[in-house]
Short mmCIF file of C-alpha atoms in Angstrom, two decimals:
data_model
loop_
_atom_site.label_atom_id
_atom_site.label_comp_id
_atom_site.label_asym_id
_atom_site.label_seq_id
_atom_site.Cartn_x
_atom_site.Cartn_y
_atom_site.Cartn_z
CA UNK A 4 16.97 27.11 47.41
CA UNK A 5 19.87 25.13 45.97
CA UNK A 6 19.15 22.29 48.42
CA UNK A 7 15.50 22.13 47.31
CA UNK A 8 16.58 22.08 43.65
CA UNK A 9 19.03 19.23 44.33
CA UNK A 10 16.34 17.19 46.06
CA UNK A 11 14.04 17.77 43.06
CA UNK A 12 16.73 16.48 40.68
CA UNK A 13 17.25 13.39 42.82
CA UNK A 14 13.52 12.69 42.88
CA UNK A 15 13.29 13.03 39.09
CA UNK A 16 16.26 10.76 38.57
CA UNK A 17 14.85 8.21 41.00
CA UNK A 18 11.47 8.29 39.27
CA UNK A 19 13.14 7.76 35.90
CA UNK A 20 15.34 4.99 37.19
CA UNK A 21 12.52 3.03 38.82
CA UNK A 22 10.05 3.12 35.92
CA UNK A 23 9.30 -0.48 35.04
CA UNK A 24 8.92 -1.23 31.36
CA UNK A 25 6.58 -3.69 29.69
CA UNK A 26 7.85 -6.13 27.07
CA UNK A 27 6.05 -4.14 24.38
CA UNK A 28 7.71 -0.90 25.47
CA UNK A 29 11.14 -2.50 25.43
CA UNK A 30 10.73 -4.22 22.07
CA UNK A 31 9.02 -1.30 20.34
CA UNK A 32 11.78 1.06 21.40
CA UNK A 33 14.46 -1.44 20.42
CA UNK A 34 12.84 -1.66 17.00
CA UNK A 35 13.03 2.10 16.61
CA UNK A 36 16.62 2.38 17.82
CA UNK A 37 17.74 -0.57 15.68
CA UNK A 38 16.17 0.91 12.54
CA UNK A 39 17.44 4.39 13.31
CA UNK A 40 21.03 3.17 13.73
CA UNK A 41 20.68 1.01 10.60
CA UNK A 42 20.04 4.02 8.41
CA UNK A 43 21.81 6.84 10.29
CA UNK A 44 24.83 5.57 12.23
CA UNK A 45 27.99 6.01 10.11
CA UNK A 46 29.42 2.68 11.26
CA UNK A 47 26.21 0.76 10.56
CA UNK A 48 24.63 2.34 7.48
CA UNK A 49 27.79 1.47 5.51
CA UNK A 50 26.97 -2.25 5.84
CA UNK A 51 30.21 -3.08 7.66
CA UNK A 52 28.40 -4.90 10.45
CA UNK A 53 26.00 -7.83 10.44
CA UNK A 54 23.13 -5.73 11.68
CA UNK A 55 20.70 -8.63 12.01
CA UNK A 56 23.19 -10.45 14.24
CA UNK A 57 23.58 -7.30 16.32
CA UNK A 58 19.82 -7.39 16.92
CA UNK A 59 19.96 -11.05 17.95
CA UNK A 60 22.71 -10.23 20.44
CA UNK A 61 20.94 -7.24 21.97
CA UNK A 62 17.51 -8.86 22.35
CA UNK A 63 18.46 -11.10 25.35
CA UNK A 64 19.87 -8.06 27.13
CA UNK A 65 16.67 -6.12 26.42
CA UNK A 66 14.60 -9.01 27.76
CA UNK A 67 16.52 -8.96 31.02
CA UNK A 68 16.16 -5.29 31.87
CA UNK A 69 13.29 -4.12 34.04
CA UNK A 70 13.57 -0.34 34.28
CA UNK A 71 14.12 2.63 32.01
CA UNK A 72 17.56 3.19 33.53
CA UNK A 73 18.64 -0.36 32.76
CA UNK A 74 17.21 -0.16 29.26
CA UNK A 75 18.97 3.13 28.53
CA UNK A 76 22.27 1.69 29.77
CA UNK A 77 21.95 -1.30 27.41
CA UNK A 78 21.27 1.05 24.48
CA UNK A 79 24.12 3.39 25.46
CA UNK A 80 26.61 0.53 25.69
CA UNK A 81 25.39 -0.84 22.38
CA UNK A 82 25.88 2.47 20.64
CA UNK A 83 29.31 2.90 22.21
CA UNK A 84 30.33 -0.55 20.94
CA UNK A 85 29.62 0.54 17.38
CA UNK A 86 32.60 2.89 17.38
CA UNK A 87 33.15 6.61 17.30
CA UNK A 88 30.82 8.93 15.47
CA UNK A 89 32.89 11.81 14.22
CA UNK A 90 31.33 15.24 14.32
CA UNK A 91 31.24 17.35 11.21
CA UNK A 92 29.86 20.71 10.32
CA UNK A 93 26.51 19.96 8.78
CA UNK A 94 25.71 21.96 5.69
CA UNK A 95 22.52 23.94 5.46
CA UNK A 96 19.63 22.38 3.55
CA UNK A 97 19.83 23.20 -0.13
CA UNK A 98 17.49 26.14 -0.61
CA UNK A 99 16.93 25.05 -4.20
CA UNK A 100 15.57 21.67 -3.10
CA UNK A 101 11.90 21.41 -2.17
CA UNK A 102 11.75 18.98 0.76
CA UNK A 103 8.68 17.00 1.83
CA UNK A 104 8.86 16.43 5.59
CA UNK A 105 5.41 15.21 6.65
CA UNK A 106 6.75 11.71 7.35
CA UNK A 107 9.93 12.39 9.30
CA UNK A 108 9.53 12.50 13.08
CA UNK A 109 12.20 11.89 15.71
CA UNK A 110 10.17 13.10 18.71
CA UNK A 111 10.48 9.63 20.21
CA UNK A 112 14.12 10.38 20.91
CA UNK A 113 13.03 13.13 23.34
CA UNK A 114 11.16 10.66 25.58
CA UNK A 115 12.67 11.56 28.96
CA UNK A 116 10.59 8.88 30.72
CA UNK A 117 12.20 6.14 28.67
CA UNK A 118 15.61 7.46 27.64
CA UNK A 119 18.35 8.82 29.89
CA UNK A 120 19.76 12.22 29.02
CA UNK A 121 22.99 10.56 27.92
CA UNK A 122 21.14 8.25 25.52
CA UNK A 123 19.06 11.09 24.13
CA UNK A 124 22.20 13.09 23.46
CA UNK A 125 23.89 10.14 21.75
CA UNK A 126 20.93 9.56 19.45
CA UNK A 127 20.63 13.24 18.53
CA UNK A 128 24.36 13.45 17.86
CA UNK A 129 24.04 10.56 15.40
CA UNK A 130 21.31 12.38 13.46
CA UNK A 131 23.40 15.55 13.40
CA UNK A 132 26.40 13.56 12.16
CA UNK A 133 24.63 10.90 10.12
CA UNK A 134 26.20 8.63 7.53
CA UNK A 135 27.31 10.54 4.44
CA UNK A 136 28.15 7.73 2.02
CA UNK A 137 26.12 5.48 -0.25
CA UNK A 138 23.58 3.61 1.87
CA UNK A 139 24.11 -0.14 2.04
CA UNK A 140 20.72 -1.39 3.18
CA UNK A 141 18.57 0.64 0.78
CA UNK A 142 19.43 1.87 -2.68
CA UNK A 143 17.72 3.29 -5.70
CA UNK A 144 16.69 0.54 -8.09
CA UNK A 145 13.72 -0.68 -10.09
CA UNK A 146 11.11 0.64 -9.85
CA UNK A 147 12.72 2.97 -7.28
CA UNK A 148 13.69 1.28 -3.99
CA UNK A 149 15.92 -1.75 -3.60
CA UNK A 150 16.29 -3.66 -0.30
CA UNK A 151 18.20 -6.57 -1.86
CA UNK A 152 21.24 -6.34 0.41
CA UNK A 153 19.29 -7.88 3.30
CA UNK A 154 20.19 -11.43 4.42
CA UNK A 155 17.64 -13.85 2.91
CA UNK A 156 17.45 -16.58 5.61
CA UNK A 157 16.61 -19.41 3.23
CA UNK A 158 16.10 -21.66 6.25
CA UNK A 159 13.65 -19.26 7.93
CA UNK A 160 11.72 -20.97 10.72
CA UNK A 161 8.66 -19.25 12.12
CA UNK A 162 9.27 -20.73 15.61
CA UNK A 163 12.47 -18.69 15.96
CA UNK A 164 11.46 -15.59 17.95
CA UNK A 165 14.53 -13.71 16.79
CA UNK A 166 13.59 -14.15 13.15
CA UNK A 167 9.96 -13.25 13.77
CA UNK A 168 11.00 -10.01 15.45
CA UNK A 169 13.53 -9.36 12.70
CA UNK A 170 10.74 -9.61 10.11
CA UNK A 171 8.64 -7.11 12.06
CA UNK A 172 11.54 -4.74 12.73
CA UNK A 173 12.65 -4.77 9.11
CA UNK A 174 9.20 -4.08 7.73
CA UNK A 175 8.28 -1.47 10.31
CA UNK A 176 11.43 0.50 9.52
CA UNK A 177 11.02 0.15 5.76
CA UNK A 178 7.68 1.89 6.16
CA UNK A 179 8.94 4.33 8.79
CA UNK A 180 11.65 5.70 6.51
CA UNK A 181 10.66 4.94 2.94
CA UNK A 182 6.86 4.76 2.55
CA UNK A 183 5.78 8.16 1.17
CA UNK A 184 2.25 8.04 2.58
CA UNK A 185 2.94 7.07 6.19
CA UNK A 186 1.35 10.31 7.34
CA UNK A 187 -1.97 9.33 5.72
CA UNK A 188 -2.51 6.00 7.50
CA UNK A 189 -5.61 5.50 9.62
CA UNK A 190 -3.49 4.28 12.53
CA UNK A 191 -0.37 6.02 13.78
CA UNK A 192 2.58 3.82 12.78
CA UNK A 193 4.01 3.84 16.30
CA UNK A 194 0.65 2.66 17.64
CA UNK A 195 0.58 -0.07 15.00
CA UNK A 196 3.97 -1.31 16.23
CA UNK A 197 2.74 -1.48 19.82
CA UNK A 198 -0.40 -3.33 18.76
CA UNK A 199 1.37 -5.88 16.57
CA UNK A 200 4.39 -6.67 18.76
CA UNK A 201 2.67 -9.27 20.99
CA UNK A 202 1.41 -11.06 17.88
CA UNK A 203 5.00 -11.37 16.63
CA UNK A 204 6.65 -12.03 19.97
CA UNK A 205 4.36 -14.82 21.19
CA UNK A 206 2.08 -16.16 18.42
CA UNK A 207 0.13 -19.31 19.25
CA UNK A 208 0.92 -21.00 15.93
CA UNK A 209 2.55 -20.55 12.55
CA UNK A 210 -0.68 -19.38 10.96
CA UNK A 211 -1.07 -16.76 13.70
CA UNK A 212 2.37 -15.42 12.79
CA UNK A 213 1.50 -15.38 9.07
CA UNK A 214 -1.79 -13.59 9.77
CA UNK A 215 0.10 -11.05 11.87
CA UNK A 216 2.34 -10.34 8.89
CA UNK A 217 -0.72 -9.92 6.67
CA UNK A 218 -2.42 -7.64 9.18
CA UNK A 219 0.69 -5.48 9.53
CA UNK A 220 0.86 -4.87 5.78
CA UNK A 221 -2.86 -4.07 5.59
CA UNK A 222 -2.34 -1.23 8.08
CA UNK A 223 -0.59 0.81 5.38
CA UNK A 224 -3.99 1.67 3.81
CA UNK A 225 -2.29 1.25 0.44
CA UNK A 226 -3.83 -0.63 -2.49
CA UNK A 227 -0.30 -1.38 -3.69
CA UNK A 228 0.52 -3.07 -0.39
CA UNK A 229 0.50 -6.84 -0.38
CA UNK A 230 1.92 -9.85 1.40
CA UNK A 231 1.94 -13.39 0.06
CA UNK A 232 2.51 -16.72 1.75
CA UNK A 233 1.42 -20.21 0.80
CA UNK A 234 0.45 -20.64 4.45
CA UNK A 235 -2.44 -18.24 3.92
CA UNK A 236 -4.13 -21.03 1.94
CA UNK A 237 -4.20 -23.08 5.17
CA UNK A 238 -6.39 -20.40 6.72
CA UNK A 239 -8.48 -19.09 3.84
CA UNK A 240 -8.48 -22.18 1.64
CA UNK A 241 -7.33 -22.69 -1.93
CA UNK A 242 -10.54 -23.58 -3.74
CA UNK A 243 -12.63 -21.09 -5.72
CA UNK A 244 -16.22 -20.54 -6.74
CA UNK A 245 -16.62 -20.34 -10.52
CA UNK A 246 -18.00 -16.77 -10.57
CA UNK A 247 -16.87 -13.16 -10.49
CA UNK A 248 -18.50 -10.84 -7.99
CA UNK A 249 -18.96 -7.27 -6.84
CA UNK A 250 -19.72 -6.24 -3.27
CA UNK A 251 -22.37 -3.53 -3.06
CA UNK A 252 -23.63 -2.37 0.34
CA UNK A 253 -22.34 -5.56 2.02
CA UNK A 254 -24.16 -7.73 -0.52
CA UNK A 255 -22.35 -9.95 -3.01
CA UNK A 256 -23.75 -9.87 -6.53
CA UNK A 257 -22.64 -12.25 -9.29
CA UNK A 258 -21.29 -10.21 -12.21
CA UNK A 259 -19.87 -12.94 -14.42
CA UNK A 260 -18.33 -16.38 -14.66
CA UNK A 261 -14.73 -17.48 -14.34
CA UNK A 262 -15.70 -20.57 -16.29
CA UNK A 263 -19.07 -20.72 -18.06
CA UNK A 264 -19.39 -24.50 -17.90
CA UNK A 265 -18.55 -24.79 -14.21
CA UNK A 266 -20.84 -21.89 -13.30
CA UNK A 267 -23.64 -23.59 -15.24
CA UNK A 268 -23.21 -26.77 -13.17
CA UNK A 269 -23.99 -24.75 -10.05
CA UNK A 270 -26.83 -22.86 -11.77
CA UNK A 271 -25.33 -19.43 -11.18
CA UNK A 272 -27.03 -16.49 -12.88
CA UNK A 273 -25.66 -12.99 -13.36
CA UNK A 274 -27.43 -10.81 -10.82
CA UNK A 275 -27.75 -13.51 -8.13
CA UNK A 276 -27.25 -11.85 -4.74
CA UNK A 277 -25.35 -14.06 -2.28
CA UNK A 278 -26.39 -13.21 1.27
CA UNK A 279 -24.72 -16.01 3.28
CA UNK A 280 -21.84 -18.42 2.82
CA UNK A 281 -21.74 -21.48 5.08
CA UNK A 282 -24.11 -19.80 7.53
CA UNK A 283 -22.25 -16.50 7.78
CA UNK A 284 -23.66 -13.25 6.44
CA UNK A 285 -21.54 -11.20 4.08
CA UNK A 286 -21.37 -8.47 6.74
CA UNK A 287 -19.92 -11.01 9.22
CA UNK A 288 -17.33 -12.21 6.71
CA UNK A 289 -16.26 -8.65 5.96
CA UNK A 290 -16.00 -7.73 9.64
CA UNK A 291 -13.95 -10.83 10.49
CA UNK A 292 -11.49 -10.47 7.62
CA UNK A 293 -11.22 -6.75 6.92
CA UNK A 294 -7.88 -6.53 8.72
CA UNK A 295 -6.38 -8.91 6.15
CA UNK A 296 -7.48 -7.13 2.96
CA UNK A 297 -5.28 -4.32 1.67
CA UNK A 298 -6.70 -1.14 0.16
CA UNK A 299 -6.30 2.64 0.24
CA UNK A 300 -10.00 3.37 0.75
CA UNK A 301 -13.23 1.45 1.44
CA UNK A 302 -14.04 1.07 -2.26
CA UNK A 303 -10.66 -0.48 -2.98
CA UNK A 304 -10.88 -2.79 0.05
CA UNK A 305 -14.27 -4.16 -1.01
CA UNK A 306 -13.03 -4.65 -4.56
CA UNK A 307 -10.14 -6.75 -3.25
CA UNK A 308 -12.35 -8.74 -0.91
CA UNK A 309 -13.27 -11.10 -3.76
CA UNK A 310 -10.72 -13.73 -2.77
CA UNK A 311 -12.01 -13.93 0.81
CA UNK A 312 -15.57 -14.40 -0.50
CA UNK A 313 -14.79 -16.86 -3.29
CA UNK A 314 -12.14 -19.00 -1.59
CA UNK A 315 -12.58 -21.78 0.94
CA UNK A 316 -11.04 -25.00 2.20
CA UNK A 317 -13.79 -27.42 1.21
CA UNK A 318 -14.81 -28.66 -2.22
CA UNK A 319 -18.36 -27.49 -1.61
CA UNK A 320 -20.08 -24.60 0.11
CA UNK A 321 -23.63 -23.82 1.16
CA UNK A 322 -24.84 -20.42 0.00
CA UNK A 323 -28.00 -18.45 0.62
CA UNK A 324 -28.91 -16.27 -2.34
CA UNK A 325 -31.67 -14.11 -3.74
CA UNK A 326 -32.94 -14.48 -7.31
CA UNK A 327 -36.00 -12.72 -8.70
CA UNK A 328 -36.97 -11.65 -5.18
CA UNK A 329 -36.90 -15.22 -3.82
CA UNK A 330 -34.41 -16.43 -1.20
CA UNK A 331 -33.00 -19.94 -1.65
CA UNK A 332 -30.24 -22.14 -0.25
CA UNK A 333 -28.10 -24.51 -2.29
CA UNK A 334 -24.77 -26.30 -2.24
CA UNK A 335 -22.25 -25.20 -4.85
CA UNK A 336 -18.84 -26.52 -5.81
CA UNK A 337 -15.43 -24.98 -5.35
CA UNK A 338 -12.46 -25.76 -7.59
CA UNK A 339 -8.69 -25.58 -7.36
CA UNK A 340 -7.24 -22.75 -9.38
CA UNK A 341 -5.86 -25.20 -11.90
CA UNK A 342 -9.19 -26.98 -12.35
CA UNK A 343 -11.07 -23.69 -12.54
CA UNK A 344 -9.52 -23.06 -15.99
CA UNK A 345 -10.41 -19.38 -15.98
CA UNK A 346 -11.65 -18.08 -19.31
CA UNK A 347 -10.41 -14.67 -20.45
CA UNK A 348 -12.67 -13.49 -23.25
CA UNK A 349 -11.13 -11.21 -25.85
CA UNK A 350 -12.10 -7.59 -25.25
CA UNK A 351 -13.10 -5.15 -27.96
CA UNK A 352 -10.55 -2.35 -28.25
CA UNK A 353 -12.85 0.36 -29.59
CA UNK A 354 -16.17 0.88 -31.31
CA UNK A 355 -18.36 3.63 -32.68
CA UNK A 356 -21.54 3.97 -30.64
CA UNK A 357 -24.77 5.47 -31.86
CA UNK A 358 -25.06 9.28 -32.09
CA UNK A 359 -21.47 9.55 -33.34
CA UNK A 360 -19.81 8.72 -30.00
CA UNK A 361 -16.50 6.87 -29.87
CA UNK A 362 -15.73 4.31 -27.18
CA UNK A 363 -12.19 3.13 -26.32
CA UNK A 364 -11.29 0.36 -23.86
CA UNK A 365 -7.86 1.39 -22.53
CA UNK A 366 -7.22 -2.05 -21.05
CA UNK A 367 -7.23 -3.60 -24.53
CA UNK A 368 -5.93 -0.70 -26.62
CA UNK A 369 -2.25 -0.95 -27.60
CA UNK A 370 0.06 1.92 -28.40
CA UNK A 371 0.15 1.06 -32.12
CA UNK A 372 -3.63 1.34 -32.19
CA UNK A 373 -3.68 4.97 -31.02
CA UNK A 374 -3.16 6.71 -34.41
CA UNK A 375 -5.78 4.44 -35.99
CA UNK A 376 -8.51 4.98 -33.41
CA UNK A 377 -7.88 8.72 -33.09
CA UNK A 378 -8.08 9.14 -36.86
CA UNK A 379 -11.31 7.14 -36.96
CA UNK A 380 -12.86 9.18 -34.12
CA UNK A 381 -11.51 12.64 -35.00
CA UNK A 382 -14.93 13.94 -36.07
CA UNK A 383 -17.02 12.37 -33.31
CA UNK A 384 -18.94 14.52 -30.83
CA UNK A 385 -17.34 12.65 -27.94
CA UNK A 386 -14.77 9.98 -27.16
CA UNK A 387 -15.36 7.87 -24.08
CA UNK A 388 -12.11 6.48 -22.65
CA UNK A 389 -12.88 3.54 -20.36
CA UNK A 390 -10.17 3.31 -17.72
CA UNK A 391 -12.05 1.13 -15.26
CA UNK A 392 -8.92 -1.00 -15.39
CA UNK A 393 -5.14 -0.71 -15.13
CA UNK A 394 -4.47 0.79 -18.56
CA UNK A 395 -1.93 -0.24 -21.15
CA UNK A 396 0.69 2.56 -21.43
CA UNK A 397 -1.17 4.44 -24.16
CA UNK A 398 -1.80 7.60 -22.13
CA UNK A 399 0.99 9.79 -23.51
CA UNK A 400 0.26 8.80 -27.10
CA UNK A 401 -3.44 9.63 -26.66
CA UNK A 402 -2.70 12.94 -24.92
CA UNK A 403 -0.90 14.19 -28.03
CA UNK A 404 -4.23 14.12 -29.87
CA UNK A 405 -6.28 15.72 -27.08
CA UNK A 406 -4.32 18.87 -26.22
CA UNK A 407 -3.43 22.04 -28.15
CA UNK A 408 -0.17 22.28 -26.18
CA UNK A 409 1.74 20.35 -23.49
CA UNK A 410 -0.12 20.28 -20.16
CA UNK A 411 1.19 19.79 -16.64
CA UNK A 412 -0.61 16.94 -14.92
CA UNK A 413 1.44 15.30 -12.17
CA UNK A 414 4.11 15.98 -9.55
CA UNK A 415 6.18 13.48 -7.54
CA UNK A 416 8.09 13.01 -4.31
CA UNK A 417 11.01 10.56 -3.98
CA UNK A 418 12.67 9.21 -0.83
CA UNK A 419 15.80 11.12 0.18
CA UNK A 420 18.27 8.32 0.90
CA UNK A 421 20.74 10.83 2.35
CA UNK A 422 18.21 11.67 5.08
CA UNK A 423 15.92 8.64 5.58
CA UNK A 424 12.36 9.64 6.36
CA UNK A 425 12.58 12.82 4.32
CA UNK A 426 11.33 13.04 0.74
CA UNK A 427 12.13 15.43 -2.09
CA UNK A 428 9.81 16.95 -4.65
CA UNK A 429 11.09 16.12 -8.10
CA UNK A 430 12.18 19.15 -10.09
CA UNK A 431 9.50 20.30 -12.49
CA UNK A 432 6.02 19.02 -13.21
CA UNK A 433 5.46 16.20 -15.68
CA UNK A 434 3.61 17.15 -18.84
CA UNK A 435 1.62 15.31 -21.46
CA UNK A 436 0.47 16.33 -24.92
CA UNK A 437 2.24 18.43 -27.56
CA UNK A 438 1.68 21.54 -29.63
CA UNK A 439 -1.15 20.50 -31.92
CA UNK A 440 -3.50 22.99 -33.57
CA UNK A 441 -5.52 20.11 -34.95
CA UNK A 442 -6.25 18.60 -31.54
CA UNK A 443 -9.53 16.79 -30.85
CA UNK A 444 -12.33 19.32 -30.26
CA UNK A 445 -15.10 17.04 -29.03
CA UNK A 446 -15.96 16.02 -25.48
CA UNK A 447 -13.41 13.83 -23.70
CA UNK A 448 -15.09 11.51 -21.20
CA UNK A 449 -13.07 9.32 -18.82
CA UNK A 450 -14.73 6.41 -17.00
CA UNK A 451 -13.31 5.38 -13.61
CA UNK A 452 -14.20 3.21 -10.62
CA UNK A 453 -12.49 1.19 -7.87
CA UNK A 454 -10.68 -0.88 -10.53
CA UNK A 455 -8.94 2.25 -11.81
CA UNK A 456 -5.69 1.52 -10.05
CA UNK A 457 -2.08 2.78 -10.10
CA UNK A 458 -1.20 3.28 -13.78
CA UNK A 459 -4.92 3.54 -14.47
CA UNK A 460 -5.13 6.51 -12.10
CA UNK A 461 -2.00 8.02 -13.66
CA UNK A 462 -3.66 7.64 -17.06
CA UNK A 463 -6.84 9.31 -15.82
CA UNK A 464 -4.77 12.23 -14.49
CA UNK A 465 -3.15 12.67 -17.90
CA UNK A 466 -6.40 12.54 -19.86
CA UNK A 467 -8.10 14.80 -17.32
CA UNK A 468 -6.14 17.88 -18.41
CA UNK A 469 -7.52 17.80 -21.95
CA UNK A 470 -9.90 20.64 -22.87
CA UNK A 471 -13.53 19.73 -22.30
CA UNK A 472 -12.58 16.62 -20.27
CA UNK A 473 -15.04 15.12 -17.77
CA UNK A 474 -14.54 12.19 -15.40
CA UNK A 475 -17.57 10.00 -14.75
CA UNK A 476 -17.82 7.11 -12.30
CA UNK A 477 -16.82 6.46 -8.70
CA UNK A 478 -13.84 6.59 -6.35
CA UNK A 479 -10.68 5.02 -7.73
CA UNK A 480 -8.26 2.72 -5.88
CA UNK A 481 -6.18 5.59 -4.44
CA UNK A 482 -2.70 4.16 -4.98
CA UNK A 483 -0.67 5.88 -7.66
CA UNK A 484 3.08 5.61 -8.11
CA UNK A 485 5.50 2.73 -8.62
CA UNK A 486 5.13 -0.44 -6.57
CA UNK A 487 8.31 -1.57 -4.77
CA UNK A 488 8.38 -5.37 -4.47
CA UNK A 489 10.70 -7.21 -2.10
CA UNK A 490 10.88 -10.02 0.45
CA UNK A 491 10.62 -9.04 4.10
CA UNK A 492 12.21 -12.36 4.91
CA UNK A 493 12.34 -15.67 3.03
CA UNK A 494 8.87 -16.79 1.98
CA UNK A 495 7.15 -13.45 2.54
CA UNK A 496 7.17 -11.33 -0.62
CA UNK A 497 5.55 -7.95 -0.14
CA UNK A 498 5.18 -4.53 -1.74
CA UNK A 499 4.09 -0.95 -1.19
CA UNK A 500 3.97 2.34 -3.08
CA UNK A 501 7.51 3.73 -3.15
CA UNK A 502 7.15 7.28 -4.46
CA UNK A 503 4.40 9.83 -4.07
CA UNK A 504 2.08 11.08 -6.82
CA UNK A 505 0.30 14.42 -6.52
CA UNK A 506 -1.51 16.90 -8.70
CA UNK A 507 0.60 19.87 -9.92
CA UNK A 508 -0.77 21.94 -6.99
CA UNK A 509 0.55 19.23 -4.60
CA UNK A 510 -2.90 17.88 -3.80
CA UNK A 511 -2.81 14.21 -2.77
CA UNK A 512 -4.13 11.36 -4.87
CA UNK A 513 -3.19 8.59 -2.40
CA UNK A 514 -6.26 7.16 -0.66
CA UNK A 515 -8.44 9.85 -2.28
CA UNK A 516 -8.04 8.60 -5.82
CA UNK A 517 -9.26 10.46 -8.90
CA UNK A 518 -12.43 12.32 -7.96
CA UNK A 519 -15.13 12.13 -10.66
CA UNK A 520 -16.89 15.23 -11.92
CA UNK A 521 -20.08 13.19 -12.16
CA UNK A 522 -20.46 10.39 -9.63
CA UNK A 523 -22.19 7.24 -10.83
CA UNK A 524 -22.08 3.89 -9.05
CA UNK A 525 -23.06 0.52 -10.37
CA UNK A 526 -26.16 -0.92 -8.67
CA UNK A 527 -27.40 -4.43 -8.11
CA UNK A 528 -30.50 -3.60 -10.14
CA UNK A 529 -28.34 -2.39 -13.01
CA UNK A 530 -26.29 -5.61 -12.99
CA UNK A 531 -29.42 -7.72 -12.95
CA UNK A 532 -30.80 -5.78 -15.91
CA UNK A 533 -27.54 -6.11 -17.84
CA UNK A 534 -26.86 -2.37 -17.81
CA UNK A 535 -23.55 -0.53 -17.64
CA UNK A 536 -24.84 2.46 -15.70
CA UNK A 537 -21.55 4.34 -15.83
CA UNK A 538 -21.28 4.00 -19.60
CA UNK A 539 -24.96 4.91 -19.99
CA UNK A 540 -24.37 8.10 -18.01
CA UNK A 541 -21.35 8.91 -20.18
CA UNK A 542 -23.42 8.53 -23.35
CA UNK A 543 -26.10 10.78 -21.90
CA UNK A 544 -23.49 13.40 -21.02
CA UNK A 545 -21.96 13.14 -24.50
CA UNK A 546 -25.34 13.88 -26.04
CA UNK A 547 -26.62 16.56 -23.67
CA UNK A 548 -23.63 17.97 -21.83
CA UNK A 549 -25.48 17.22 -18.59
#
């Protein structure tokens, strides 16, 4: 029996040793190990080593290996070269701390087909005896996360494979350990790494590399996520149509003008429905470019598609459009951003509508205006708060007039820098409002749509807890919480949501957004007729309660 068992062990070891690895397997696993050591190894997380240079030194060795045995040996020797990891008696998790663990996952370390037993044990030992000091590569800052200790590479050259892979490895691990909503992505983050690696390792051109960066960021399904590069203008163009638009059911409808005079030159009318641009249907344009447009949900993605639709390389564009039921084709002009001279009309802060209904535009309202408008509207039957925008930090001041007592409305998770990948529920639940017997007794109506984003969603959550509050509109942008902004590498500024925002019962808002009590969507017909269908529905509700 012992002889049979020994033969079995030999066969298993032989099978492991002879498994040939693809380039993607080798690089993806190197990315994971490099990031893991960066944030967990006591002799790396303290910043005492040039960790980028360590990657550049290990990559040629990784390229040379063919089998899992060879790969494991390279990783083992690398870890050994970093110095001793001293064991310590790990303390038990603090029972008073409420941990959020949906993002943390080290199952990849248990991959017996890829890692030798020795390597697996080394990696697990590092987690059990992880760095205990102040992290060097990530710190708390403004708004929450700070990656400023990274080397900038002011002379970054896209043709350098090492630097391309560094950009990918950095970003992938930022998300792996510090993005609170990794568990909500459409695509598994490991799968995204495998898909994107060839595009970083062997791009055909500089623009292909830049587009790969853009595509990687879009995979977060986060409306806060972004990536900028002047090179994107080489692909998408840098000239704009003189209109504003909304995409409804894969049709582009003109909703306004960025410059009245320039739009008049091209004979644009509000309500024109653009069906083709330079021979391509809107559906084709969306399909071809969707992987480059960030957004937490389909509504947010379409709202942010405006730049793909409006921008181009040429000074002119041929469009097919429908007006008054007739389809026509014409050539319109595009303008540089400077020549576009966008007009920003002044917006009315508040007004009294008919039937004793107050209306407040929270994009224009300032905090000093709050006592004035609330005094003016204190005897109205309803106040409509329009938050189809970002908001202007007036939410707490308004809430003091709407509630009889402080109300819980939001709960947060923050990254646990002592255990990267884990998050911690903040102690307590944030409240708004104050003790106020003379609070507003009428209906509180909150208008939302896909432009209700980040602080706008936070504002809607705060107003939502008022007595007799009703939300009317459509799905919001689904990205609440602070937006961490940083450079992945020189010339590529980016961002993503850095702490999690939930309802007091821990229900998610990310991707879902603020769900309206009464759903109303703007229609092409409504735009053409000059109607604000969401506001109209709010007025009807204010008058009838239905």
